[in-house]
Amino acid sequence: MKKVCKMLGLLIIFTTLFSSVCYADNPVVQTLYTADPAPMVYNGTCYLFTGHDEDTIVNNFYTMNDWRCYSSTDMVNWTDHGSPLAATTFSWAKGDAWAGQVIFRNNKFYYYVPVTRKTGGYALGVAVSDSPTGPFTDALGKPLVTNNGGSDIDPTVFIDDNGQAYLYWGNGNLWYVKLNQDMISYSGGIVQVSPKPTSYVEGPWFYKQNNLYYMVYAGMGSNGEDIQYATSTSPTGPWTSKGEIMPSKNSFTNHPGVTDFKGNSYFFYHTGDLPGGGSYHRSVGVEQFKYNGDGTIPTIPITQTGPAQVQYLNPFVKNEAETICWESGIETETCSEGGMDVGFIENGDYIKVKGVDFGTGAASFVARVASATSGGNIELRLDSPTGKLVGTCAVSETGGWQTWSDKSCTISGAEGVHDLYLKFTGGSGYLFNFNWWKFEKSGTPTVVGDLNGDNSVDAADYALMKKYILGLINDFPVDNDIEAGDLNKDGTIDALDCAVFKKLLLGIV
């Protein structure tokens, strides 16, 4: 999407008219158009599932073929996990990957989505995966719900404290079913909510907060769809309408997503605020908010700054290049080494990573890169694209766009907390692809077994090792992390190292 915008000159216009947006945090994704946000918190990470508005619109209508997944541990830097599910995953569907939601149960992740059936009309499908980032597969081989073909869209799912799961959905009207424990079937009939919440149109988001049930939804406002909500003391209503939370902005449609994460409450929505944006080219944003004392939700303004960062980013562990707060010019793509990489990099493009804590200082930088051309440079700058230059990593040709190599450089002057700008420079055309990066400290001795960097070896380090072996984390937050965790010096970290660690804690070794 960004390359198309460049060709149209929209980014130049956008930067000229709204220069402050270059350093903004909303919308949270700029590499493509996203819509219909659906946050899910799992294992200390906030996952954000979105729809994807394609750059090229077909028949002057919503053109959406797949869903996307992003994640964050600080609510400002978001990692792109690509597409975990597409409309074509359902053999009975022909397209229209509209608003869905993911929930965790039975040690699996269930993705409820609407699609257009090959036989015509909308239906709700359910896909399943062992990972929040997918891939998801069709759980049934047929629709989960087929009720009213023109209105079966925008499912929202919630599991109550007693274990009963509910699936709400609907355009124009609001329906629900009670899902069974298996999450891929339901008991009883389909129930239409009557009366429906005031001005209800579509995009429901159902959840519970402090024993009060909330139905947040897209309502009909004075300038397109705004976001309104209703509450109830029962999961099935009746619903008491509470009014508007957020007005529409540059997009006729709207879709909410609400979640709590690390002690804060967050409100997701979409606008048409990116260059080339509008009703068919939407972009997801997020705001932090606090409930009023009586449980009501305040009016939430749309901002460019977004929420506060809940924790600083550690530059001394491996960070994915596609972990981004803001970017200019780049795109993401599937990486041959797994996950995603940053590609289509041209001279002057950059990535902003917010709130990076360099501590007492960094001495070197390493980047995993690939290039089929003469390459270019990664300029490491602080606080702006033209800010203090602390190092320049030269990237030469590696033999192909997916032929990966590590390139490094020395660092000087990177201390304390700063926004990090990875600015790309070089000749014309595409320069290189970028997989991950990591800074290293100088003269830091490796303490064998100290995996969290607190200069001690204790149960907290052992817990980190178990997470690493289970695949829940990929690195330890210390320099020379593999050396620190490889206690038996066989070149890998596995159950044998756990055994040595137990002896270390017991003072046997």
Short mmCIF file of C-alpha atoms in Angstrom, two decimals:
data_model
loop_
_atom_site.label_atom_id
_atom_site.label_comp_id
_atom_site.label_asym_id
_atom_site.label_seq_id
_atom_site.Cartn_x
_atom_site.Cartn_y
_atom_site.Cartn_z
CA MET A 1 0.00 0.00 0.00
CA LYS A 2 2.76 2.46 0.86
CA LYS A 3 4.45 2.08 -2.51
CA VAL A 4 1.16 2.84 -4.24
CA CYS A 5 0.78 5.93 -2.09
CA LYS A 6 4.27 7.04 -3.04
CA MET A 7 3.47 6.74 -6.71
CA LEU A 8 0.38 8.86 -6.24
CA GLY A 9 2.28 11.49 -4.29
CA LEU A 10 -0.09 11.12 -1.36
CA LEU A 11 2.62 10.73 1.23
CA ILE A 12 4.21 13.98 0.14
CA ILE A 13 0.90 15.78 0.48
CA PHE A 14 0.21 14.11 3.83
CA THR A 15 3.62 15.04 5.21
CA THR A 16 3.34 18.61 3.99
CA LEU A 17 -0.09 19.22 5.48
CA PHE A 18 0.28 17.19 8.65
CA SER A 19 3.98 17.02 9.41
CA SER A 20 3.43 16.03 13.04
CA VAL A 21 1.82 12.76 11.90
CA CYS A 22 5.23 11.54 10.75
CA TYR A 23 6.01 10.83 14.40
CA ALA A 24 2.52 9.79 15.51
CA ASP A 25 1.43 6.41 16.85
CA ASN A 26 -2.08 6.26 15.34
CA PRO A 27 -3.09 4.52 13.14
CA VAL A 28 -1.12 1.61 14.58
CA VAL A 29 -0.43 -0.03 11.20
CA GLN A 30 0.80 1.96 8.21
CA THR A 31 2.13 -0.76 5.87
CA LEU A 32 -1.38 -1.57 4.64
CA TYR A 33 -5.00 -0.67 5.29
CA THR A 34 -6.59 -2.40 8.30
CA ALA A 35 -10.15 -2.44 9.64
CA ASP A 36 -12.48 -4.07 12.18
CA PRO A 37 -10.05 -4.44 15.13
CA ALA A 38 -10.39 -7.41 17.48
CA PRO A 39 -7.89 -7.40 20.39
CA MET A 40 -7.14 -10.50 22.47
CA VAL A 41 -4.79 -10.69 25.46
CA TYR A 42 -2.90 -13.96 25.88
CA ASN A 43 0.23 -14.86 27.84
CA GLY A 44 1.31 -11.27 28.53
CA THR A 45 0.84 -10.11 24.94
CA CYS A 46 -1.93 -8.12 23.29
CA TYR A 47 -2.80 -9.65 19.92
CA LEU A 48 -4.67 -7.50 17.44
CA PHE A 49 -6.65 -9.19 14.67
CA THR A 50 -7.85 -6.98 11.85
CA GLY A 51 -9.50 -7.05 8.49
CA HIS A 52 -7.49 -5.97 5.46
CA ASP A 53 -8.74 -3.46 2.93
CA GLU A 54 -6.95 -4.17 -0.34
CA ASP A 55 -5.24 -1.31 -2.17
CA THR A 56 -7.26 -1.96 -5.33
CA ILE A 57 -11.01 -1.67 -4.87
CA VAL A 58 -13.27 -3.96 -6.92
CA ASN A 59 -16.75 -2.78 -7.93
CA ASN A 60 -16.32 0.33 -5.76
CA PHE A 61 -17.01 -1.71 -2.62
CA TYR A 62 -15.21 -3.29 0.32
CA THR A 63 -12.47 -5.50 -1.11
CA MET A 64 -11.19 -7.79 1.65
CA ASN A 65 -9.56 -11.18 1.07
CA ASP A 66 -7.82 -12.06 4.34
CA TRP A 67 -7.32 -11.16 7.98
CA ARG A 68 -4.13 -9.90 9.61
CA CYS A 69 -2.51 -10.36 13.03
CA TYR A 70 -0.30 -8.00 15.04
CA SER A 71 1.00 -8.15 18.60
CA SER A 72 2.42 -5.82 21.22
CA THR A 73 3.74 -6.03 24.76
CA ASP A 74 3.87 -2.25 25.24
CA MET A 75 0.81 -0.99 23.25
CA VAL A 76 2.89 1.27 20.99
CA ASN A 77 5.27 -1.01 19.06
CA TRP A 78 3.36 -3.63 17.03
CA THR A 79 4.83 -6.76 15.45
CA ASP A 80 3.39 -7.87 12.10
CA HIS A 81 2.58 -11.60 11.99
CA GLY A 82 1.13 -11.53 8.49
CA SER A 83 -2.13 -13.21 7.53
CA PRO A 84 -3.26 -16.10 9.79
CA LEU A 85 -6.46 -16.74 7.83
CA ALA A 86 -7.98 -16.00 4.41
CA ALA A 87 -11.51 -16.25 3.07
CA THR A 88 -10.29 -18.97 0.69
CA THR A 89 -9.42 -21.14 3.71
CA PHE A 90 -13.12 -21.99 3.79
CA SER A 91 -13.82 -24.22 0.78
CA TRP A 92 -17.47 -23.20 0.85
CA ALA A 93 -16.72 -19.46 0.73
CA LYS A 94 -15.91 -17.20 -2.20
CA GLY A 95 -14.67 -14.08 -0.41
CA ASP A 96 -15.38 -11.02 1.75
CA ALA A 97 -13.17 -11.40 4.83
CA TRP A 98 -15.13 -9.04 7.08
CA ALA A 99 -15.02 -8.42 10.84
CA GLY A 100 -14.17 -11.38 13.10
CA GLN A 101 -12.87 -12.17 16.57
CA VAL A 102 -10.48 -14.71 18.16
CA ILE A 103 -10.87 -16.35 21.57
CA PHE A 104 -8.82 -18.96 23.49
CA ARG A 105 -10.32 -22.14 24.90
CA ASN A 106 -9.54 -25.86 25.07
CA ASN A 107 -5.85 -25.02 24.49
CA LYS A 108 -6.80 -23.73 21.05
CA PHE A 109 -7.63 -20.45 19.39
CA TYR A 110 -11.00 -20.07 17.65
CA TYR A 111 -11.53 -17.44 14.96
CA TYR A 112 -15.16 -16.52 14.21
CA VAL A 113 -15.56 -14.75 10.89
CA PRO A 114 -18.19 -13.84 8.28
CA VAL A 115 -17.70 -14.72 4.63
CA THR A 116 -19.79 -14.83 1.46
CA ARG A 117 -20.86 -18.36 0.56
CA LYS A 118 -20.32 -19.70 -2.93
CA THR A 119 -24.07 -20.32 -3.04
CA GLY A 120 -24.73 -16.69 -2.11
CA GLY A 121 -25.34 -14.76 1.10
CA TYR A 122 -23.23 -14.35 4.21
CA ALA A 123 -22.58 -17.00 6.83
CA LEU A 124 -20.44 -17.30 9.94
CA GLY A 125 -17.51 -19.70 9.88
CA VAL A 126 -15.13 -20.80 12.61
CA ALA A 127 -11.44 -21.57 12.16
CA VAL A 128 -9.05 -23.09 14.69
CA SER A 129 -5.33 -22.94 15.42
CA ASP A 130 -2.81 -24.01 18.05
CA SER A 131 -1.22 -20.56 17.91
CA PRO A 132 -2.68 -17.04 18.07
CA THR A 133 -0.65 -16.15 14.98
CA GLY A 134 -2.03 -19.09 13.00
CA PRO A 135 -2.27 -20.62 10.60
CA PHE A 136 -5.99 -21.19 11.17
CA THR A 137 -7.92 -23.98 9.44
CA ASP A 138 -11.65 -24.45 8.88
CA ALA A 139 -12.95 -26.26 11.98
CA LEU A 140 -16.17 -27.57 10.42
CA GLY A 141 -15.92 -27.64 6.65
CA LYS A 142 -19.25 -25.80 6.58
CA PRO A 143 -20.78 -22.66 8.13
CA LEU A 144 -21.33 -22.52 11.88
CA VAL A 145 -24.32 -20.18 11.51
CA THR A 146 -26.58 -19.56 8.53
CA ASN A 147 -29.52 -17.47 9.60
CA ASN A 148 -30.22 -14.42 7.46
CA GLY A 149 -27.80 -14.33 4.54
CA GLY A 150 -27.71 -10.54 4.24
CA SER A 151 -27.11 -9.89 7.93
CA ASP A 152 -24.88 -12.70 9.18
CA ILE A 153 -21.74 -10.62 9.72
CA ASP A 154 -19.54 -9.23 12.51
CA PRO A 155 -19.46 -12.05 15.10
CA THR A 156 -18.28 -11.30 18.63
CA VAL A 157 -17.57 -14.05 21.17
CA PHE A 158 -17.33 -14.10 24.97
CA ILE A 159 -16.99 -16.80 27.65
CA ASP A 160 -18.76 -15.96 30.90
CA ASP A 161 -17.45 -16.74 34.39
CA ASN A 162 -19.60 -19.89 34.58
CA GLY A 163 -18.04 -21.25 31.37
CA GLN A 164 -20.98 -20.50 29.08
CA ALA A 165 -19.85 -19.02 25.77
CA TYR A 166 -21.95 -16.64 23.70
CA LEU A 167 -21.74 -15.65 20.05
CA TYR A 168 -23.45 -12.40 19.05
CA TRP A 169 -23.57 -10.98 15.51
CA GLY A 170 -25.69 -9.08 13.03
CA ASN A 171 -26.21 -6.17 10.67
CA GLY A 172 -29.46 -4.28 11.17
CA ASN A 173 -30.56 -6.72 13.85
CA LEU A 174 -28.65 -8.41 16.68
CA TRP A 175 -28.70 -12.17 17.26
CA TYR A 176 -26.97 -14.61 19.59
CA VAL A 177 -26.49 -18.31 20.28
CA LYS A 178 -25.07 -20.19 23.24
CA LEU A 179 -21.93 -21.99 22.13
CA ASN A 180 -21.11 -25.43 23.44
CA GLN A 181 -17.90 -26.29 25.25
CA ASP A 182 -16.32 -27.40 21.97
CA MET A 183 -16.76 -23.82 20.61
CA ILE A 184 -17.73 -25.14 17.17
CA SER A 185 -21.39 -25.95 17.83
CA TYR A 186 -24.26 -24.39 19.73
CA SER A 187 -27.26 -25.44 21.81
CA GLY A 188 -30.79 -24.12 21.44
CA GLY A 189 -32.02 -21.84 18.72
CA ILE A 190 -30.84 -18.54 17.31
CA VAL A 191 -32.23 -15.68 19.39
CA GLN A 192 -32.96 -12.22 18.02
CA VAL A 193 -32.40 -9.42 20.54
CA SER A 194 -35.56 -7.38 20.96
CA PRO A 195 -35.57 -4.57 21.57
CA LYS A 196 -32.09 -4.07 20.14
CA PRO A 197 -29.84 -1.32 21.56
CA THR A 198 -30.67 2.19 20.37
CA SER A 199 -29.36 3.04 16.88
CA TYR A 200 -27.70 -0.39 16.56
CA VAL A 201 -26.35 -1.04 13.06
CA GLU A 202 -23.53 -3.61 13.16
CA GLY A 203 -20.07 -4.45 14.55
CA PRO A 204 -21.01 -5.65 18.07
CA TRP A 205 -18.32 -6.22 20.71
CA PHE A 206 -19.51 -8.19 23.75
CA TYR A 207 -17.63 -8.41 27.06
CA LYS A 208 -17.98 -8.19 30.83
CA GLN A 209 -16.43 -5.74 33.29
CA ASN A 210 -17.05 -5.80 37.06
CA ASN A 211 -20.21 -7.94 36.78
CA LEU A 212 -21.70 -5.65 34.14
CA TYR A 213 -22.15 -6.83 30.54
CA TYR A 214 -21.26 -4.44 27.73
CA MET A 215 -22.44 -4.41 24.12
CA VAL A 216 -20.35 -1.88 22.19
CA TYR A 217 -21.37 -1.43 18.57
CA ALA A 218 -21.45 0.71 15.45
CA GLY A 219 -24.52 2.94 15.61
CA MET A 220 -25.98 5.37 13.16
CA GLY A 221 -24.57 8.80 13.88
CA SER A 222 -24.99 12.16 12.19
CA ASN A 223 -21.98 11.60 9.90
CA GLY A 224 -21.81 7.88 9.24
CA GLU A 225 -21.42 5.17 11.85
CA ASP A 226 -20.28 6.24 15.30
CA ILE A 227 -19.57 3.88 18.22
CA GLN A 228 -22.20 3.51 20.92
CA TYR A 229 -22.80 1.04 23.72
CA ALA A 230 -25.38 -0.56 25.98
CA THR A 231 -25.13 -2.45 29.26
CA SER A 232 -26.99 -5.26 31.00
CA THR A 233 -26.85 -7.26 34.22
CA SER A 234 -27.47 -10.41 32.15
CA PRO A 235 -25.47 -11.81 29.22
CA THR A 236 -28.69 -12.00 27.18
CA GLY A 237 -30.12 -8.59 28.07
CA PRO A 238 -32.32 -6.62 28.26
CA TRP A 239 -29.91 -3.91 27.11
CA THR A 240 -29.90 -0.32 28.37
CA SER A 241 -28.45 2.07 25.80
CA LYS A 242 -25.81 4.45 27.14
CA GLY A 243 -25.04 6.66 24.15
CA GLU A 244 -22.04 7.53 22.00
CA ILE A 245 -18.43 6.71 22.87
CA MET A 246 -16.65 7.89 19.72
CA PRO A 247 -17.78 9.71 16.55
CA SER A 248 -16.98 8.53 13.05
CA LYS A 249 -13.95 9.93 11.23
CA ASN A 250 -13.22 9.73 7.51
CA SER A 251 -15.00 6.36 7.22
CA PHE A 252 -18.68 5.54 6.92
CA THR A 253 -18.32 2.30 8.88
CA ASN A 254 -16.95 1.67 12.33
CA HIS A 255 -16.07 -1.30 14.53
CA PRO A 256 -15.00 -1.32 18.20
CA GLY A 257 -12.72 -3.59 20.19
CA VAL A 258 -12.22 -3.28 23.94
CA THR A 259 -9.71 -4.99 26.21
CA ASP A 260 -7.76 -4.64 29.45
CA PHE A 261 -3.99 -5.09 29.34
CA LYS A 262 -1.42 -4.68 32.11
CA GLY A 263 -3.82 -2.77 34.34
CA ASN A 264 -5.13 -0.38 31.68
CA SER A 265 -8.24 -0.31 29.49
CA TYR A 266 -7.97 0.15 25.72
CA PHE A 267 -10.44 1.06 23.00
CA PHE A 268 -9.79 0.06 19.38
CA TYR A 269 -11.56 1.51 16.33
CA HIS A 270 -10.86 2.37 12.69
CA THR A 271 -10.75 5.57 10.66
CA GLY A 272 -9.80 6.63 7.13
CA ASP A 273 -6.82 8.64 8.37
CA LEU A 274 -3.92 7.18 6.35
CA PRO A 275 -3.01 8.68 2.96
CA GLY A 276 -5.53 7.45 0.42
CA GLY A 277 -7.83 6.45 3.27
CA GLY A 278 -11.59 6.49 3.38
CA SER A 279 -14.58 4.20 3.73
CA TYR A 280 -12.92 1.46 1.65
CA HIS A 281 -9.36 2.14 2.88
CA ARG A 282 -9.55 2.12 6.67
CA SER A 283 -6.91 2.02 9.40
CA VAL A 284 -7.03 0.80 13.01
CA GLY A 285 -6.26 3.07 15.95
CA VAL A 286 -6.23 2.60 19.72
CA GLU A 287 -6.83 4.84 22.73
CA GLN A 288 -6.36 4.29 26.46
CA PHE A 289 -9.33 5.13 28.69
CA LYS A 290 -10.72 4.77 32.22
CA TYR A 291 -14.23 3.71 33.17
CA ASN A 292 -16.24 6.17 35.20
CA GLY A 293 -16.98 5.27 38.79
CA ASP A 294 -20.43 3.95 37.89
CA GLY A 295 -19.04 1.72 35.13
CA THR A 296 -20.02 3.98 32.25
CA ILE A 297 -17.57 4.59 29.43
CA PRO A 298 -16.51 8.20 28.84
CA THR A 299 -16.47 9.87 25.44
CA ILE A 300 -13.15 8.85 23.92
CA PRO A 301 -11.43 11.29 21.54
CA ILE A 302 -9.47 10.12 18.51
CA THR A 303 -5.82 11.11 18.84
CA GLN A 304 -2.67 10.90 16.77
CA THR A 305 -0.53 10.09 19.82
CA GLY A 306 -2.43 7.00 20.97
CA PRO A 307 -1.86 5.38 24.38
CA ALA A 308 1.12 5.66 26.71
CA GLN A 309 3.84 3.04 26.46
CA VAL A 310 3.45 0.51 29.29
CA GLN A 311 7.06 -0.74 29.23
CA TYR A 312 10.26 0.22 27.45
CA LEU A 313 11.60 -1.94 24.66
CA ASN A 314 14.77 -3.92 25.35
CA PRO A 315 17.25 -3.43 22.47
CA PHE A 316 19.65 -6.08 23.79
CA VAL A 317 17.47 -8.99 22.70
CA LYS A 318 16.52 -9.98 19.17
CA ASN A 319 13.80 -7.65 17.88
CA GLU A 320 11.88 -8.33 14.70
CA ALA A 321 12.34 -5.68 12.02
CA GLU A 322 8.57 -5.75 11.55
CA THR A 323 8.11 -4.50 15.14
CA ILE A 324 7.04 -0.96 14.34
CA CYS A 325 5.54 2.08 16.02
CA TRP A 326 5.58 4.18 12.85
CA GLU A 327 7.13 3.76 9.42
CA SER A 328 7.61 5.53 6.15
CA GLY A 329 7.78 3.72 2.83
CA ILE A 330 8.43 0.11 3.79
CA GLU A 331 6.24 -2.98 3.42
CA THR A 332 6.26 -6.40 5.09
CA GLU A 333 6.36 -9.84 3.50
CA THR A 334 6.67 -13.51 4.37
CA CYS A 335 10.24 -14.44 5.36
CA SER A 336 12.01 -17.64 4.31
CA GLU A 337 13.42 -17.92 7.85
CA GLY A 338 9.93 -17.89 9.34
CA GLY A 339 7.54 -15.12 10.25
CA MET A 340 7.75 -11.83 8.38
CA ASP A 341 10.46 -9.46 7.21
CA VAL A 342 10.58 -5.84 6.12
CA GLY A 343 11.01 -5.43 2.38
CA PHE A 344 10.66 -3.04 -0.54
CA ILE A 345 13.08 -0.68 1.23
CA GLU A 346 14.11 2.42 -0.70
CA ASN A 347 16.38 5.37 0.03
CA GLY A 348 14.88 7.59 2.74
CA ASP A 349 12.45 5.01 4.17
CA TYR A 350 12.53 4.48 7.93
CA ILE A 351 11.10 2.57 10.88
CA LYS A 352 10.39 4.19 14.24
CA VAL A 353 10.59 2.02 17.37
CA LYS A 354 9.29 3.89 20.40
CA GLY A 355 10.75 3.99 23.92
CA VAL A 356 13.96 1.97 23.54
CA ASP A 357 15.95 1.67 26.77
CA PHE A 358 19.68 1.61 26.02
CA GLY A 359 20.59 1.80 29.72
CA THR A 360 24.24 2.69 30.25
CA GLY A 361 24.95 2.35 26.55
CA ALA A 362 25.30 0.13 23.52
CA ALA A 363 28.59 -0.76 21.85
CA SER A 364 27.49 -2.56 18.69
CA PHE A 365 24.54 -3.39 16.46
CA VAL A 366 23.75 -6.43 14.33
CA ALA A 367 21.08 -6.77 11.65
CA ARG A 368 19.84 -9.80 9.75
CA VAL A 369 19.54 -8.66 6.13
CA ALA A 370 19.32 -9.93 2.54
CA SER A 371 19.91 -8.16 -0.76
CA ALA A 372 19.99 -9.01 -4.44
CA THR A 373 21.39 -5.58 -5.31
CA SER A 374 24.31 -3.51 -4.07
CA GLY A 375 22.52 -2.95 -0.76
CA GLY A 376 22.61 0.24 1.28
CA ASN A 377 22.86 1.42 4.86
CA ILE A 378 20.90 1.32 8.09
CA GLU A 379 21.42 4.65 9.86
CA LEU A 380 20.65 4.37 13.57
CA ARG A 381 19.25 7.69 14.78
CA LEU A 382 17.69 8.84 18.02
CA ASP A 383 14.33 10.61 18.43
CA SER A 384 13.72 11.58 14.79
CA PRO A 385 14.70 10.51 11.25
CA THR A 386 17.28 13.32 11.30
CA GLY A 387 18.23 12.92 14.96
CA LYS A 388 21.54 12.01 16.51
CA LEU A 389 23.40 9.41 14.44
CA VAL A 390 24.81 6.71 16.75
CA GLY A 391 25.91 4.22 14.11
CA THR A 392 25.68 3.19 10.46
CA CYS A 393 25.37 -0.46 9.47
CA ALA A 394 26.50 -1.11 5.89
CA VAL A 395 24.50 -3.74 4.02
CA SER A 396 26.13 -5.34 0.99
CA GLU A 397 24.75 -7.79 -1.56
CA THR A 398 24.07 -11.24 -0.06
CA GLY A 399 23.09 -13.21 -3.15
CA GLY A 400 19.30 -12.89 -3.06
CA TRP A 401 16.30 -11.23 -1.46
CA GLN A 402 15.89 -14.21 0.89
CA THR A 403 19.57 -15.09 1.28
CA TRP A 404 20.18 -13.89 4.79
CA SER A 405 23.37 -12.62 6.43
CA ASP A 406 24.31 -10.79 9.63
CA LYS A 407 25.80 -7.30 9.27
CA SER A 408 27.14 -5.31 12.20
CA CYS A 409 28.58 -1.94 13.16
CA THR A 410 29.89 -0.11 16.21
CA ILE A 411 27.65 2.20 18.22
CA SER A 412 28.51 5.40 20.07
CA GLY A 413 26.22 7.68 22.08
CA ALA A 414 23.18 5.43 22.50
CA GLU A 415 22.35 5.74 26.20
CA GLY A 416 19.14 6.10 28.19
CA VAL A 417 15.63 5.94 26.73
CA HIS A 418 15.03 7.16 23.18
CA ASP A 419 12.85 6.55 20.18
CA LEU A 420 14.99 4.60 17.72
CA TYR A 421 14.82 5.41 14.01
CA LEU A 422 16.21 2.83 11.61
CA LYS A 423 16.68 4.99 8.54
CA PHE A 424 17.54 3.35 5.24
CA THR A 425 19.85 5.04 2.74
CA GLY A 426 21.49 4.07 -0.53
CA GLY A 427 21.04 4.25 -4.26
CA SER A 428 17.93 3.95 -6.39
CA GLY A 429 15.52 1.04 -6.39
CA TYR A 430 15.03 -1.51 -3.63
CA LEU A 431 18.06 -1.74 -1.30
CA PHE A 432 17.66 -4.83 0.92
CA ASN A 433 15.28 -6.85 3.09
CA PHE A 434 15.45 -6.73 6.89
CA ASN A 435 14.57 -9.60 9.24
CA TRP A 436 15.69 -8.68 12.77
CA TRP A 437 18.07 -6.50 14.76
CA LYS A 438 19.83 -6.44 18.12
CA PHE A 439 22.17 -4.12 20.04
CA GLU A 440 24.96 -5.40 22.26
CA LYS A 441 26.56 -3.87 25.31
CA SER A 442 30.30 -3.51 25.75
CA GLY A 443 32.37 -5.45 28.25
CA THR A 444 29.42 -7.20 29.87
CA PRO A 445 30.55 -10.53 31.27
CA THR A 446 28.33 -13.51 30.73
CA VAL A 447 27.00 -14.88 34.01
CA VAL A 448 26.09 -18.48 33.28
CA GLY A 449 22.46 -19.01 34.24
CA ASP A 450 21.61 -15.30 34.63
CA LEU A 451 18.93 -15.11 31.97
CA ASN A 452 17.05 -11.98 33.11
CA GLY A 453 20.04 -9.69 33.64
CA ASP A 454 19.70 -9.10 37.39
CA ASN A 455 23.23 -10.40 38.12
CA SER A 456 21.93 -13.38 40.07
CA VAL A 457 20.97 -16.94 39.25
CA ASP A 458 17.66 -17.93 40.82
CA ALA A 459 14.19 -19.37 40.25
CA ALA A 460 13.22 -16.47 37.97
CA ASP A 461 15.98 -17.47 35.55
CA TYR A 462 14.86 -21.10 35.71
CA ALA A 463 11.30 -20.02 34.81
CA LEU A 464 12.66 -18.17 31.77
CA MET A 465 14.54 -21.28 30.66
CA LYS A 466 11.39 -23.39 30.85
CA LYS A 467 9.50 -20.81 28.74
CA TYR A 468 12.32 -20.88 26.18
CA ILE A 469 12.25 -24.67 25.91
CA LEU A 470 8.44 -24.63 25.58
CA GLY A 471 8.73 -22.14 22.74
CA LEU A 472 6.94 -19.35 24.61
CA ILE A 473 9.92 -16.99 24.21
CA ASN A 474 12.72 -16.88 21.63
CA ASP A 475 15.45 -15.01 23.53
CA PHE A 476 16.59 -14.07 27.00
CA PRO A 477 16.87 -10.37 27.96
CA VAL A 478 20.65 -10.48 28.43
CA ASP A 479 23.73 -10.15 26.26
CA ASN A 480 25.14 -13.42 24.95
CA ASP A 481 21.82 -15.00 25.82
CA ILE A 482 22.55 -18.37 24.25
CA GLU A 483 25.88 -18.60 26.06
CA ALA A 484 24.18 -17.72 29.34
CA GLY A 485 21.53 -20.41 28.91
CA ASP A 486 23.66 -23.18 27.42
CA LEU A 487 24.79 -24.59 30.76
CA ASN A 488 26.15 -27.91 29.46
CA LYS A 489 27.96 -26.20 26.54
CA ASP A 490 26.57 -28.42 23.81
CA GLY A 491 25.48 -25.51 21.62
CA THR A 492 21.73 -25.77 22.31
CA ILE A 493 19.37 -24.96 25.15
CA ASP A 494 17.18 -27.92 26.01
CA ALA A 495 16.00 -30.18 28.86
CA LEU A 496 19.60 -31.14 29.63
CA ASP A 497 20.32 -27.53 30.51
CA CYS A 498 17.26 -27.54 32.79
CA ALA A 499 18.76 -30.49 34.65
CA VAL A 500 22.07 -28.65 35.07
CA PHE A 501 20.16 -25.53 36.18
CA LYS A 502 18.45 -27.47 39.00
CA LYS A 503 21.86 -28.61 40.23
CA LEU A 504 23.11 -25.03 40.00
CA LEU A 505 20.24 -23.79 42.16
CA LEU A 506 20.86 -26.59 44.69
CA GLY A 507 24.55 -25.74 44.84
CA ILE A 508 25.60 -29.12 43.46
CA VAL A 509 27.58 -27.57 40.59
#
